[in-house]
Every structure is written in C-alpha cells, then in structure tokens.
Rosetta silent file (secondary structure, phi, psi, omega in degrees, C-alpha in Angstrom):
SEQUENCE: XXXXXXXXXXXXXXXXXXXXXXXXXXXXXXXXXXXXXXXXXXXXXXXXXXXXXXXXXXXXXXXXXXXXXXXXXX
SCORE:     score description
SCORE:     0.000 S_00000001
   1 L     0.000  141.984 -165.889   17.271  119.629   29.909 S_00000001
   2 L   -63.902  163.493  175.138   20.504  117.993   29.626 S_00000001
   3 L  -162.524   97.443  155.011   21.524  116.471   33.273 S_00000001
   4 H    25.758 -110.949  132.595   24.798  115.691   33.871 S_00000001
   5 H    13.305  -79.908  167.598   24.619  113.370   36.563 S_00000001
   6 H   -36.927  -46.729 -168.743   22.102  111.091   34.628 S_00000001
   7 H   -49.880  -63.776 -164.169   24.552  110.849   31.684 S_00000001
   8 H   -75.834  -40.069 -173.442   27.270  109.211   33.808 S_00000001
   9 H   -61.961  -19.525  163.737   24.987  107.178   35.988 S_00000001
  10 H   -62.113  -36.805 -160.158   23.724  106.042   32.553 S_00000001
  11 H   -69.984  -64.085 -167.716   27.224  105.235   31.405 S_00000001
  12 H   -56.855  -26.019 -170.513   27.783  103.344   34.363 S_00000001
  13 H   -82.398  -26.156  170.562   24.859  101.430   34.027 S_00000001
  14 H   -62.959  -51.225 -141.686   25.980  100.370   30.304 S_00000001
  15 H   -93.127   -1.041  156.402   29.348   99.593   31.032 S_00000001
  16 H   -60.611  -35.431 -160.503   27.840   97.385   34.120 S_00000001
  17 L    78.451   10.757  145.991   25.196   95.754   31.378 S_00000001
  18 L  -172.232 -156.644 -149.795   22.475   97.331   33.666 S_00000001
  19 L  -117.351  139.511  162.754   21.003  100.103   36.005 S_00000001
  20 L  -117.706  136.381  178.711   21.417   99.580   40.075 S_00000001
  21 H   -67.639  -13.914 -157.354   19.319  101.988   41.919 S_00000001
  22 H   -77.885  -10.749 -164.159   22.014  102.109   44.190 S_00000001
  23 H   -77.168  -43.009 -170.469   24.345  104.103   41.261 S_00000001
  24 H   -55.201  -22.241 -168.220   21.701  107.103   41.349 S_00000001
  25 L   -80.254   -8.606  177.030   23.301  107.827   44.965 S_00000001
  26 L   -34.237  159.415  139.560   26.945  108.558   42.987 S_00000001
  27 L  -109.349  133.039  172.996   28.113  111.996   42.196 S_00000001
  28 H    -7.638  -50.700  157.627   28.553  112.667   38.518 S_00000001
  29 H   -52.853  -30.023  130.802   32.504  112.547   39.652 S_00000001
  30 H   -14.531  -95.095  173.292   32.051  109.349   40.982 S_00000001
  31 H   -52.081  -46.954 -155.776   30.478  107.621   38.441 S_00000001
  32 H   -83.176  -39.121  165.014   32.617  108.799   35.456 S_00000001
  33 H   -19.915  -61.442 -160.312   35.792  107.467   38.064 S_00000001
  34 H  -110.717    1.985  147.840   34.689  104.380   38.119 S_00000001
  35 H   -57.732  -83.459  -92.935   33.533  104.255   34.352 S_00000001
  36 H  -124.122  -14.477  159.915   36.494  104.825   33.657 S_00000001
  37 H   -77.716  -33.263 -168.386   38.265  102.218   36.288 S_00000001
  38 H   -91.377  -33.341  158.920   36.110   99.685   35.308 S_00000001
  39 H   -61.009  -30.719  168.986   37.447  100.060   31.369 S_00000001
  40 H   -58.031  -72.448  179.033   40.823  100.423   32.397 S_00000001
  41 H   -26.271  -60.910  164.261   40.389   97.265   34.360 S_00000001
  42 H   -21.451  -74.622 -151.093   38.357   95.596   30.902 S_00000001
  43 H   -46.916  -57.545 -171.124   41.412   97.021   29.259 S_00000001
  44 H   -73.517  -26.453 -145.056   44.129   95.775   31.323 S_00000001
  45 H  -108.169    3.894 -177.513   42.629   92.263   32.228 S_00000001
  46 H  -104.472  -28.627  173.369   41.942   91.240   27.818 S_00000001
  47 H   -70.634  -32.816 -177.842   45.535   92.347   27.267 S_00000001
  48 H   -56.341  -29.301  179.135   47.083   89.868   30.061 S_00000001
  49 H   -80.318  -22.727 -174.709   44.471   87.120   28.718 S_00000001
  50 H   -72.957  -49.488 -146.367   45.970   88.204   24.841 S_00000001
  51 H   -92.359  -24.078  169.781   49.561   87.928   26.009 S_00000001
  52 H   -61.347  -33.038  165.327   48.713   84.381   28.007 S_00000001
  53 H   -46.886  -76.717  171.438   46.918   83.445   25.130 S_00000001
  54 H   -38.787  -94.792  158.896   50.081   83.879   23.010 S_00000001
  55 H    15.101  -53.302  175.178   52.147   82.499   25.537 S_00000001
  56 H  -103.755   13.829 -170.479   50.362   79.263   25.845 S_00000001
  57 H  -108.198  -11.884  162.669   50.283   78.750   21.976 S_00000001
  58 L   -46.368  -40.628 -179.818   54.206   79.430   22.084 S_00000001
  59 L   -84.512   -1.555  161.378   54.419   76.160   23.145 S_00000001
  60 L   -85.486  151.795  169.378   53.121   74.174   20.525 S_00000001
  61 L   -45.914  122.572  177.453   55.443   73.641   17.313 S_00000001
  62 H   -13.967  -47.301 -155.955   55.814   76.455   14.729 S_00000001
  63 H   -80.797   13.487 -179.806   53.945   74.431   11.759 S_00000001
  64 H  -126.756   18.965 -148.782   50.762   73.717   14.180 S_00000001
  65 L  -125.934  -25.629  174.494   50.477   77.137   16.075 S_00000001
  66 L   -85.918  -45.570  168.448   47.854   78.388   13.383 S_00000001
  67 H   -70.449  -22.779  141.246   45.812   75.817   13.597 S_00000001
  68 H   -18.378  -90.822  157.048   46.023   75.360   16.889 S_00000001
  69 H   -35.394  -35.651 -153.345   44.525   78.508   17.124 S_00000001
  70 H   -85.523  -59.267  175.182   42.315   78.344   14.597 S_00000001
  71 H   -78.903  -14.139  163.611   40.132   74.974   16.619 S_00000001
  72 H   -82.604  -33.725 -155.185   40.437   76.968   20.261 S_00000001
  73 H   -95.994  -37.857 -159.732   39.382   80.250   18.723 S_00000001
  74 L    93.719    0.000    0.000   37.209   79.600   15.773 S_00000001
C-alpha cells in the first residue's frame, strides 16, 4: 500500500543525499515544505553563483572572456 508519508520522507532523504532517522518524525506536510525549501534554496543559491560567475568574467577583455572560461570551467 502506497504511504504517503514515506514518499516525502523518501524525497527528503534524496534531495539531502541520504536518510536521517530523525526525518521519519516529520509530517508528510513537513517534509514536502522543506523539499521544496531546500530546492528553492539549490535554485536560488546556483543562479547568484551563475550571475557572479558572469560578473567576474565581465572583467576580463572581450577577445579572452571565452577562453577564460573555457580553462576555469572545462
């Protein structure tokens, strides 16, 4: 039988990269909360590193800025 409850404390435990026993004490409302805080957060904290990124490669000269990138990035 399907069980809620499990689902999102599973979820949580993926988007942590593992299981806490302490997660099982959650309620299903909980847990999907702060799934869903902790991807917003993901979310919010790789665009500010994208636009910093940009930012600090603004400062090198036009005709270098790809490569530039290209040995920091791969």
């Amino acid at each position: 039988m399907f069980d809620p409850k499990q689902s999102t404390t599973s979820d949580l435990g993926d988007v942590l990269g593992h299981d806490l026993p302490v997660l099982a004490q959650l309620t299903s409302e909980q847990s999907a909360d702060l799934v869903a805080l902790i991807r917003q957060t993901r979310t919010s904290q790789q665009n500010a590193l994208d636009m910093a990124i940009t930012e600090a490669l603004g400062h090198f000269p036009w005709a270098v800025r790809g490569a530039a990138r290209k040995i920091l990035f791969g």
